[in-house]
Coordinates of C-alpha atoms and ligand atoms in Angstrom, one line a residue:
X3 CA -85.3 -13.6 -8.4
X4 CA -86.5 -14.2 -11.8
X5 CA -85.7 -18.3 -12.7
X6 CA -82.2 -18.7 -14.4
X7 CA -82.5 -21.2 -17.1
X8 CA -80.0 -22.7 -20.3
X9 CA -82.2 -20.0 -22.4
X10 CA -80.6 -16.5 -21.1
X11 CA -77.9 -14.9 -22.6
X12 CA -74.7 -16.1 -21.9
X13 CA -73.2 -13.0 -20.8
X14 CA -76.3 -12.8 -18.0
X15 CA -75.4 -15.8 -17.0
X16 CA -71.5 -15.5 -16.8
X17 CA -71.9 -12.2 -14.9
X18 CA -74.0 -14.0 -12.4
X19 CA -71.6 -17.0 -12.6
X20 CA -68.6 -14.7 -11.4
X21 CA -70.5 -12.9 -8.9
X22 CA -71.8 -15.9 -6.9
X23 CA -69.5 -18.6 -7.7
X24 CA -66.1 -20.0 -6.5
X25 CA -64.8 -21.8 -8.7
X26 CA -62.2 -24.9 -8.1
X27 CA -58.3 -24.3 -9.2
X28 CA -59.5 -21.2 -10.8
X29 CA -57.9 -17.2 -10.5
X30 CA -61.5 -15.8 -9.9
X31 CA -60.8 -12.6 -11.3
X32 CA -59.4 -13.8 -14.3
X33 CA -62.2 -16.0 -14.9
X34 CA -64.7 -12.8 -14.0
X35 CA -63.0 -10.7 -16.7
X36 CA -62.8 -13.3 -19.9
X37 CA -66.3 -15.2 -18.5
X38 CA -66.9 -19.3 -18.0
X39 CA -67.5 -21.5 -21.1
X40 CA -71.3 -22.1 -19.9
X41 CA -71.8 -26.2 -21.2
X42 CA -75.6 -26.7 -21.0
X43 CA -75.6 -30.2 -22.8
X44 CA -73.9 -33.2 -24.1
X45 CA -74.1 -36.8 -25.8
X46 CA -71.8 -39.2 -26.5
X47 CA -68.3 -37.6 -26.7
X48 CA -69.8 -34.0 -27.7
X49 CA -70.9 -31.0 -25.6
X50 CA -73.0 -28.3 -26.6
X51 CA -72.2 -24.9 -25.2
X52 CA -74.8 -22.1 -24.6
X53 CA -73.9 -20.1 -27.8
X54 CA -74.3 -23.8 -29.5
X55 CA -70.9 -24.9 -30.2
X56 CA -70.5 -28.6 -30.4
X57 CA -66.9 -29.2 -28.9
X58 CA -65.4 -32.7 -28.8
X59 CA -64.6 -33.5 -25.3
X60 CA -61.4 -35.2 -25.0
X61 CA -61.1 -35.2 -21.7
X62 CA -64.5 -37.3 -21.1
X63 CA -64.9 -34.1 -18.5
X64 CA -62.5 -34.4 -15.9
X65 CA -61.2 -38.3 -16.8
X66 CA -64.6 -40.0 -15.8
X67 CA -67.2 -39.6 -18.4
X68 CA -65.9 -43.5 -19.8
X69 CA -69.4 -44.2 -20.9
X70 CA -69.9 -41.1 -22.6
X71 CA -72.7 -38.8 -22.1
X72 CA -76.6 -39.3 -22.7
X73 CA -77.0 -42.8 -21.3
X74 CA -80.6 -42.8 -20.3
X75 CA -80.5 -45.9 -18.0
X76 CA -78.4 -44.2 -15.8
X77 CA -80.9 -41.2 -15.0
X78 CA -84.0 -44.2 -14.9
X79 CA -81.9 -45.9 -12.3
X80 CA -81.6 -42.9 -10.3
X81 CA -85.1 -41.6 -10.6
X82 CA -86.1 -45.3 -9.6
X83 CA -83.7 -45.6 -6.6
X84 CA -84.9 -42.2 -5.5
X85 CA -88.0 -43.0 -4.9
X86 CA -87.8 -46.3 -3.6
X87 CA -84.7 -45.5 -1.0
X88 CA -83.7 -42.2 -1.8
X89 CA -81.2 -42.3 1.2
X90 CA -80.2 -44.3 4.0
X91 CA -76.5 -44.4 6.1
X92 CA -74.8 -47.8 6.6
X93 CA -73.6 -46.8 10.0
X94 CA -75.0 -48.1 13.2
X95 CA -75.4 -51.9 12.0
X96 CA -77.7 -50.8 9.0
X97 CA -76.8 -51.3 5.4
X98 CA -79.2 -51.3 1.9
X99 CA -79.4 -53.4 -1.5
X100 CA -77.3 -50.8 -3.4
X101 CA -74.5 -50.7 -1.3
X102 CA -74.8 -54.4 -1.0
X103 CA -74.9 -54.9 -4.6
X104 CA -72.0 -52.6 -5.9
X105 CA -69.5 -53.9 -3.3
X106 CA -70.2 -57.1 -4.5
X107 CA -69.7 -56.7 -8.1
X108 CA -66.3 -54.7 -7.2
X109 CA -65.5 -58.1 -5.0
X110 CA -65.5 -59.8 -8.3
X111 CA -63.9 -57.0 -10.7
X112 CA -61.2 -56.3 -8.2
X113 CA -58.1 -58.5 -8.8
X114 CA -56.9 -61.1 -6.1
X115 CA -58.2 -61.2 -3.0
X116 CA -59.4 -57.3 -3.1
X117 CA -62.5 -58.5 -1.7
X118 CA -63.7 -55.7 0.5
X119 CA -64.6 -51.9 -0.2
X120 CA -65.1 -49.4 2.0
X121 CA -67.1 -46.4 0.1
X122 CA -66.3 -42.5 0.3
X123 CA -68.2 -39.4 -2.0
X124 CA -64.8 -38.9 -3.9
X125 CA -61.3 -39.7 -5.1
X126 CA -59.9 -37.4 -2.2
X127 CA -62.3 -38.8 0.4
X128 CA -60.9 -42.3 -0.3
X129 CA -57.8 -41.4 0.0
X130 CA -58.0 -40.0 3.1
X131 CA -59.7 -43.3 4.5
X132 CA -56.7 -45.0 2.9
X133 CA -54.6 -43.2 5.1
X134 CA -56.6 -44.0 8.2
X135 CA -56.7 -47.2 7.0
X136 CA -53.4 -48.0 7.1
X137 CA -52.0 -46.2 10.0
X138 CA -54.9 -47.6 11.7
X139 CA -54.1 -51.2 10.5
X140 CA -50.4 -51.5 11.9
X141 CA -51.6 -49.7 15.0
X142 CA -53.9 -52.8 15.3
X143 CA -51.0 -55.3 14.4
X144 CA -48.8 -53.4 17.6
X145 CA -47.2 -51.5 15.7
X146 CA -48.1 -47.7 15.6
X147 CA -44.7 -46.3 14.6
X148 CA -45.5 -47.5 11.3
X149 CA -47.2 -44.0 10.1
X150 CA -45.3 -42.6 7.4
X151 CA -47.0 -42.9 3.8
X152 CA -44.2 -42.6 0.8
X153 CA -45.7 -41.0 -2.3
X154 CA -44.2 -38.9 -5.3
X155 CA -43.7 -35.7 -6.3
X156 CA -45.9 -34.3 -8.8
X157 CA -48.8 -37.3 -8.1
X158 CA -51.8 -36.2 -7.6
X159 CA -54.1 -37.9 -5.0
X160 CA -57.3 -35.2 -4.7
X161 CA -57.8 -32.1 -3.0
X162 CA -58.6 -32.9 0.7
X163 CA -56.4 -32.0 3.4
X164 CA -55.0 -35.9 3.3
X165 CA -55.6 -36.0 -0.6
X166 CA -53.3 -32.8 -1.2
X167 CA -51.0 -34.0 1.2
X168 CA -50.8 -37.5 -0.7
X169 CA -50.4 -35.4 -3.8
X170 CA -46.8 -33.8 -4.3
X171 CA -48.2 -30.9 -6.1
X172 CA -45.6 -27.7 -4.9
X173 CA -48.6 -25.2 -5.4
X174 CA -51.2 -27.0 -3.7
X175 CA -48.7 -27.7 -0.4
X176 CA -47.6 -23.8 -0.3
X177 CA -51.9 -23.0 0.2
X178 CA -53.2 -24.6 3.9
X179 CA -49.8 -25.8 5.4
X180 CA -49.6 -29.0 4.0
X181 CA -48.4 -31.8 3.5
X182 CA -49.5 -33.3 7.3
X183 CA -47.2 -35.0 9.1
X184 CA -45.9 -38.1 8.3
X185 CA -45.6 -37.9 4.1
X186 CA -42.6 -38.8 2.6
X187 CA -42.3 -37.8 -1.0
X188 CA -39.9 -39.7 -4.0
X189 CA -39.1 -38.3 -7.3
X190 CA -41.1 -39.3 -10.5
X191 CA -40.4 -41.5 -13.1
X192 CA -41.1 -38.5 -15.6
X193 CA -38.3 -39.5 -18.6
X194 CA -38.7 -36.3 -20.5
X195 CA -38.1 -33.7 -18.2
X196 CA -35.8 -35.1 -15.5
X197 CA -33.9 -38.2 -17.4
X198 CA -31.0 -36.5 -18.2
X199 CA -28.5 -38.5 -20.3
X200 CA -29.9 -41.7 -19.1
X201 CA -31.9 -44.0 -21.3
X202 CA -35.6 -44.1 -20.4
X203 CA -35.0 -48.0 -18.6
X204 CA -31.9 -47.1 -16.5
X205 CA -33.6 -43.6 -15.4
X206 CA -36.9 -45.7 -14.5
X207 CA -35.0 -48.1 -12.5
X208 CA -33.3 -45.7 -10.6
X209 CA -36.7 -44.1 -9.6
X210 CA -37.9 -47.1 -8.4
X211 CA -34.9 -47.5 -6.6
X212 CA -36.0 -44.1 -4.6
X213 CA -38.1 -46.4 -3.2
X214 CA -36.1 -48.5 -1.5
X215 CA -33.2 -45.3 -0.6
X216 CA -36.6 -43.8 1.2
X217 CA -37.5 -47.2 3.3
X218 CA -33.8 -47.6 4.5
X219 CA -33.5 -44.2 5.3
X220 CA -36.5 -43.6 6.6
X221 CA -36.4 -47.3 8.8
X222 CA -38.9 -50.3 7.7
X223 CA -40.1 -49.4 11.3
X224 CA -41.6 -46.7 10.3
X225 CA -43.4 -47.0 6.8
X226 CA -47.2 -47.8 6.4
X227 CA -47.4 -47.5 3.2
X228 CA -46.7 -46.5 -0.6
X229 CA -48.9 -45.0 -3.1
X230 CA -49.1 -44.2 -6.4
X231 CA -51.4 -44.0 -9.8
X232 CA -50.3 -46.5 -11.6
X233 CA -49.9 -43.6 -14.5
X234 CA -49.8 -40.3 -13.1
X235 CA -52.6 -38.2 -14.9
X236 CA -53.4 -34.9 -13.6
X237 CA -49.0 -34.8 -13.4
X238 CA -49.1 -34.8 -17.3
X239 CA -50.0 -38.5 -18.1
X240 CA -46.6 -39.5 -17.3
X241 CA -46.4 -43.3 -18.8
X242 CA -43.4 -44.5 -16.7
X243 CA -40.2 -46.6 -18.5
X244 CA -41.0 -49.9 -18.2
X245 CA -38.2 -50.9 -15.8
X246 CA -40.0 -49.2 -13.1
X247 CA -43.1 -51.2 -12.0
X248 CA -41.3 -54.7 -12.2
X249 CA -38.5 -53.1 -9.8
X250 CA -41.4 -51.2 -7.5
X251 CA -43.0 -54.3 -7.1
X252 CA -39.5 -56.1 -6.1
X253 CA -39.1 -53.5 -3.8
X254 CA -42.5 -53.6 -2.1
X255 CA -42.2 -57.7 -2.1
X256 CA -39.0 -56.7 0.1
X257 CA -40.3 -54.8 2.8
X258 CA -43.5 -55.0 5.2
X259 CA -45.5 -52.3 3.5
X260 CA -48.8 -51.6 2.3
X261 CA -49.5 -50.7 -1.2
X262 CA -51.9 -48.6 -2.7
X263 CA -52.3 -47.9 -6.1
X264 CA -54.7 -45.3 -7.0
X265 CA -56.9 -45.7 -9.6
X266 CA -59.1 -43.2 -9.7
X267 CA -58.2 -42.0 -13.4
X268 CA -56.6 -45.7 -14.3
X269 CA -59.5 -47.9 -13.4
X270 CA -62.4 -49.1 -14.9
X271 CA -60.8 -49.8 -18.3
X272 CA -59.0 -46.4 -19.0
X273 CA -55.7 -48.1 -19.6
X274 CA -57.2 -51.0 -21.4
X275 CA -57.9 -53.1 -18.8
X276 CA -60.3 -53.2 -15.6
X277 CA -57.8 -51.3 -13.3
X278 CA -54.2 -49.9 -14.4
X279 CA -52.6 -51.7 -11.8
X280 CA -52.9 -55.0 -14.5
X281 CA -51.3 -52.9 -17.2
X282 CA -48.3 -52.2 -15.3
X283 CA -48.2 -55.4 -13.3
X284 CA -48.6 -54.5 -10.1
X285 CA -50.1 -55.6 -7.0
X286 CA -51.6 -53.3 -4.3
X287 CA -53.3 -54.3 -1.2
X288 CA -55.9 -51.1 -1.3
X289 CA -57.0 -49.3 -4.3
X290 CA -58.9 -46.0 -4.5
X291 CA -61.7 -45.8 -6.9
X292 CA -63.5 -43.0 -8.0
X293 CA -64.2 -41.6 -11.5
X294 CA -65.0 -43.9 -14.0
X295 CA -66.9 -45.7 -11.6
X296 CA -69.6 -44.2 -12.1
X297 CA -68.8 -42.4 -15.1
X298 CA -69.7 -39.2 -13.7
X299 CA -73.1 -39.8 -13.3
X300 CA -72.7 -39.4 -9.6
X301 CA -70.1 -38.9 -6.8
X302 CA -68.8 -42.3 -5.5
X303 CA -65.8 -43.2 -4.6
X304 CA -64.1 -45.9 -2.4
X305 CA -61.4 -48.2 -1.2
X306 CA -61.4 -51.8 -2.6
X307 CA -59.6 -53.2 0.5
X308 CA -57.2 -56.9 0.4
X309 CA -58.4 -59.9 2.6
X310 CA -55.8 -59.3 5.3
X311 CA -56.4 -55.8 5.8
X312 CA -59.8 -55.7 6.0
X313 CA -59.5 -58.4 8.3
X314 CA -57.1 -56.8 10.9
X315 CA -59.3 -53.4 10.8
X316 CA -62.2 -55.1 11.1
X317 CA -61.2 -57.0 14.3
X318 CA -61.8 -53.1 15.8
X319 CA -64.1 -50.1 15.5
X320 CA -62.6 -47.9 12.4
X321 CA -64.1 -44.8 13.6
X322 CA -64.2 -43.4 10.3
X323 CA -67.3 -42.7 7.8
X324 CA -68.8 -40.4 5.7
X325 CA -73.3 -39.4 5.4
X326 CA -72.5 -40.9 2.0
X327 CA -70.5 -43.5 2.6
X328 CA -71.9 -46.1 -0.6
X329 CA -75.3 -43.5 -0.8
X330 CA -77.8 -45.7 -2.0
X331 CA -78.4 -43.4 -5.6
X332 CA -75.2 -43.0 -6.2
X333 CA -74.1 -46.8 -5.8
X334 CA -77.2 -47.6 -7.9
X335 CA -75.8 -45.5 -10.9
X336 CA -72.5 -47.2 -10.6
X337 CA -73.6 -49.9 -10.3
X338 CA -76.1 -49.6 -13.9
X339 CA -72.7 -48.2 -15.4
X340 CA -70.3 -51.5 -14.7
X341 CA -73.6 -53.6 -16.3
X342 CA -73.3 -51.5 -19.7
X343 CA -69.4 -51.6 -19.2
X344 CA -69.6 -55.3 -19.3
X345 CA -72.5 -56.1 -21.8
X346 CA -71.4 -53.7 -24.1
X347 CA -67.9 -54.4 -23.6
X348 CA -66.5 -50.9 -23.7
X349 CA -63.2 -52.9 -22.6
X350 CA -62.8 -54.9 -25.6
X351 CA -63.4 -51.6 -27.6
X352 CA -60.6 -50.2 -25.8
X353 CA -58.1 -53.0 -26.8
X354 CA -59.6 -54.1 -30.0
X355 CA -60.7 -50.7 -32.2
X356 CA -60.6 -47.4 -30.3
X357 CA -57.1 -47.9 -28.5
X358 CA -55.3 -49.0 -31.2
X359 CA -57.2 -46.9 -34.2
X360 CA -56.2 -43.7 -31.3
X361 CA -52.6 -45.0 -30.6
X362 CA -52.3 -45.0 -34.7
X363 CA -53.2 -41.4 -35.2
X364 CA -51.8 -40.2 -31.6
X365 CA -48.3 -41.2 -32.1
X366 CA -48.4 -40.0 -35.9
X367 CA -48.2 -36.4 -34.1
X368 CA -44.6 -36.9 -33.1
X369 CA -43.8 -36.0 -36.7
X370 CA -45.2 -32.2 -35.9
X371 CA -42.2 -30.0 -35.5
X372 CA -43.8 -28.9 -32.0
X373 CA -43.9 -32.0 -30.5
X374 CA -41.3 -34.2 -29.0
X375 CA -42.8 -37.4 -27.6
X376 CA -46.8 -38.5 -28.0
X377 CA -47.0 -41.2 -25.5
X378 CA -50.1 -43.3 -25.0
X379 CA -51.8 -46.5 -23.1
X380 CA -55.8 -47.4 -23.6
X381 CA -57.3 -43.9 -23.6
X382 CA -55.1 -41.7 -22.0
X383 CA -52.0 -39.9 -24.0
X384 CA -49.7 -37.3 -24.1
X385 CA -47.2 -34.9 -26.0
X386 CA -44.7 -33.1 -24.9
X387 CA -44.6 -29.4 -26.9
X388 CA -40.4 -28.6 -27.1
X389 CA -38.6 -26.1 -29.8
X390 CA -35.8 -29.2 -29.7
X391 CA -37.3 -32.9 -29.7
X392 CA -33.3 -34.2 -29.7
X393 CA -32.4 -32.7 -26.8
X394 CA -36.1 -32.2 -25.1
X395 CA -35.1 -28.3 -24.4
X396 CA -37.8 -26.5 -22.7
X397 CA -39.2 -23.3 -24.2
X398 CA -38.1 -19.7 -24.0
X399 CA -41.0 -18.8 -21.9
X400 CA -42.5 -20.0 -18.9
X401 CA -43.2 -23.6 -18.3
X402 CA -46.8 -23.6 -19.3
X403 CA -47.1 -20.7 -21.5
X404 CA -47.0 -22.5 -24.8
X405 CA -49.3 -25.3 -23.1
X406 CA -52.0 -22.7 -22.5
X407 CA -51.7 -21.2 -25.9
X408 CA -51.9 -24.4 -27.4
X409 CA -54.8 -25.3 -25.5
X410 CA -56.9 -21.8 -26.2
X411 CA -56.6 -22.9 -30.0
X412 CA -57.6 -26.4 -29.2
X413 CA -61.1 -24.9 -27.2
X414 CA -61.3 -22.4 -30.7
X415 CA -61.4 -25.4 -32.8
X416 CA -63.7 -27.1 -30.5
X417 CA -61.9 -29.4 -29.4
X418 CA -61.4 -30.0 -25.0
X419 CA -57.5 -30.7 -24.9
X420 CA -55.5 -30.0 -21.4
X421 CA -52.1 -28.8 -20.8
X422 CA -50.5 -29.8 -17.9
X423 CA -47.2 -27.4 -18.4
X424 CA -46.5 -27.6 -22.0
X425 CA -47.6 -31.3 -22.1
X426 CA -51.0 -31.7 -23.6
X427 CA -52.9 -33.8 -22.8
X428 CA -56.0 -36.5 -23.7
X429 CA -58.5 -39.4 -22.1
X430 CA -61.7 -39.3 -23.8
X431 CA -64.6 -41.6 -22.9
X432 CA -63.9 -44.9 -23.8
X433 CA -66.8 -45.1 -26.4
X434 CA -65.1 -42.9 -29.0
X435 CA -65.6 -43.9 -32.2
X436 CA -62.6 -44.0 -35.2
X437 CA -64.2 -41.5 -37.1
X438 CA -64.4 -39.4 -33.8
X439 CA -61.0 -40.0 -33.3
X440 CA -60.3 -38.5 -36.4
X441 CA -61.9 -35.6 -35.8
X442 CA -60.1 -35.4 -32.3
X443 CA -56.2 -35.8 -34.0
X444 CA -57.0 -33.1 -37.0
X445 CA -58.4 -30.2 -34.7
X446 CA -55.8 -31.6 -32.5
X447 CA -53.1 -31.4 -35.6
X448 CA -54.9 -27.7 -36.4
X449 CA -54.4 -26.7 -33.4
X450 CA -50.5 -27.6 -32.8
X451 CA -49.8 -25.4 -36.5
X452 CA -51.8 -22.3 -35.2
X453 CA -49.2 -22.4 -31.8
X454 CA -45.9 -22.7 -33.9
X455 CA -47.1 -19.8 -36.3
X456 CA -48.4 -17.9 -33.3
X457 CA -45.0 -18.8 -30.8
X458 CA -42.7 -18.0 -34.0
X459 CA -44.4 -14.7 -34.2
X460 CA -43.7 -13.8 -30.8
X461 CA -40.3 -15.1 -30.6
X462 CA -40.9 -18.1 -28.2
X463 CA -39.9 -20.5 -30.8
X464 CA -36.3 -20.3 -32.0
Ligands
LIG23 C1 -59.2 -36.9 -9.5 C2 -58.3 -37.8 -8.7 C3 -58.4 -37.9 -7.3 C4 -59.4 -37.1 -6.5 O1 -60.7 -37.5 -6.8 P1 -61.9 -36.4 -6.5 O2 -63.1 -37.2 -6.8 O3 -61.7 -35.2 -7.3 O4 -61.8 -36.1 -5.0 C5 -57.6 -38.7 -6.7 N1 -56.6 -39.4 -7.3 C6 -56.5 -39.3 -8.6 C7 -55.4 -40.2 -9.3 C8 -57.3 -38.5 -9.4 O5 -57.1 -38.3 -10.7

């Protein structure tokens, strides 16, 4: 087989890329007929494609590039750590300066007493330990009726059997037989599409108040543990009303439950602050990292774990682990990546120039005749696309229809924008610069005229 490199023709490569390759959340024979945008490099915010396009990526790849691309001290870390320790496990009473170091430095990050982390290869992975975790931890207290985990329709919690399960994605439960037992799922504190005639507070307070319905119903007795992104991002970036987090957390103070807020997406200064969890004032007792933890670089993820918890499973064997379980590369990259998020103080740029320069220009959209709300917090927005902003009426098409069109112009003006139905949505690295967000809002602006003239054509938009 001849050597396949960035220098043959894209069309040779996207014919090999179909034949070979499976690709995640994909149709595969859709994807074999129109061919795979083939990126072969990027820097800063920007990625180059192979027929050299230079398309803004405002979706810092898939919500974790915070740094941006290019940063060489992350590849001379990992060359280094490779070969000085290129792996070892942390099983069998061994463990390694990497692993050491990084679970230290979360120690400190980590609000409160989250003191302890247990690390996975992923998002999903972590969330499946946290589901161990917690079933396992009341199991150690005595009580081992205390198994059901409460989540929320349309979350998102990763792709594993337990992540999917977690998740209360409908298409993702009707592939594989999920969710497993013992997942209860509450409604979502989405405004826009299920708030009715209330006004954004009441309708957030009476989500919360799910909650509570789903303990009593369901019996103290028998609840582990809640969880949920503190903003729900793969759902659409749904920012909740902000009645709902104060009256979660009364709820949770309440009852003897666990809480876990995942923060895969939310943490390491997405949402203008270390973890999301301080935006919306809230306090778990796990939290599942991923992501922007290591920007990308490499795939780590893990479960920053409270004093009491980690306690109670530690007084047992957790017989749970993973080959990579805080791999010594991987945990050195992170690691490299929280030094330049603190010395360059990507979160002060977050609060102090690109969050509110982006918050500026983001909201300005809601003046676009497509768009009924543009919602944002730190670096992750949205907009909902609706022929009616007064009385948020969906299209006449298909949910999603107008999103995907929407987002085919966004990739023709290069531009990386995703549509989660027809919301679109945004969460570029954290580094952007104004002018780069100015680039980002016009193709962004471009890109929302060429959908009206192209829906009005076809009749969608009336
Ligand atoms: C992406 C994501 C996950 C899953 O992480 P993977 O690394 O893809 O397994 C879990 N939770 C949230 C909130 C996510 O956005």
């Amino acid at each position: 087989m001849t050597m396949i490199t960035n220098h043959m023709p894209t069309s040779e490569l996207q014919a090999l890329d179909c034949a070979h390759h499976m690709h995640p959340f994909s149709n595969q024979h859709e994807l074999s007929e129109r061919g795979a945008r083939i990126i072969t490099r990027a820097k800063g915010v920007t990625l180059t494609d192979s027929d050299g396009n230079e398309i803004l990526d405002a979706m810092a790849g898939l919500w974790c590039v915070n740094i941006g691309y290019g940063r060489d001290e992350l590849a001379d870390v990992a060359a280094r750590q490779m070969r000085e320790l290129p792996y070892y496990n942390t099983f069998f009473m061994t463990t390694h300066v990497p692993a050491i170091a990084l679970s230290a430095k979360l120690a400190e990050l980590a609000p409160g007493d989250l003191n302890h982390v247990f690390f996975a290869g992923s998002g999903s992975e972590a969330n499946d330990t946290n589901i161990r975790m917690v079933r396992h931890y009341w199991s150690a207290k005595g009580k081992p009726n205390k198994s059901v985990i409460i989540s929320r329709k349309n979350a998102y919690h990763g792709s594993t059997l337990g992540g999917a399960s977690l998740g209360g994605m409908v298409p993702m439960h009707q592939q594989g037989g999920l969710p497993i037992p013992d997942v209860y799922h509450i409604g979502q504190p989405n405004w826009w599409t299920e708030g009715g005639d209330m006004s954004p507070n009441e309708f957030g307070l009476s989500r919360a108040q799910g909650l509570e319905h789903a303990i009593l119903e369901l019996g103290e007795d028998r609840v582990a543990a809640f969880i949920a992104e503190p903003i729900q991002g793969a759902g659409g970036v749904i920012l909740p009303p902000e009645s709902y987090f104060p009256e979660i957390q009364r709820i949770c103070d309440k009852y003897d439950i666990l809480l876990i807020a995942d923060e895969v997406i939310c943490g390491f200064g997405r949402t203008g602050n270390w973890f999301g969890s301080q935006t919306v004032g809230w306090t778990p007792h796990i939290m599942t990292i991923a992501k922007g933890l290591s920007s990308g670089y490499a795939p780590i993820g893990g479960s920053i774990v409270c004093d009491e918890v980690a306690n109670v499973v530690g007084s047992t064997e957790f017989n749970h682990g993973y080959t990579y379980s805080g791999h010594p590369v991987a945990s050195a990259v992170a690691l490299e990546n929280l030094r330049i998020m603190e010395e360059e103080n990507v979160i002060g740029h977050v609060q102090d120039v690109a969050g509110p320069h982006l918050k500026q220009k983001w909201e300005a959209l809601s003046d676009h005749p497509l768009v009924g709300e543009a919602k944002i917090v730190g670096m992750m927005g949205s907009i909902a696309l609706t022929p009616d902003k007064s009385t948020r009426a969906p299209f006449a098409a298909t949910a999603g229809t107008v999103g995907l069109i929407c987002r085919e112009f966004c990739f023709a003006n290069n531009l990386v924008m995703r549509h989660v139905g027809d919301r679109m949505i945004i969460a570029p690295p954290l580094v952007i610069q104004p002018d780069e967000i100015d680039v980002l809002v016009n193709r962004a602006r471009r890109a929302l005229d060429q959908t009206l003239l192209e829906i009005k054509a076809t009749g969608i938009f009336c």
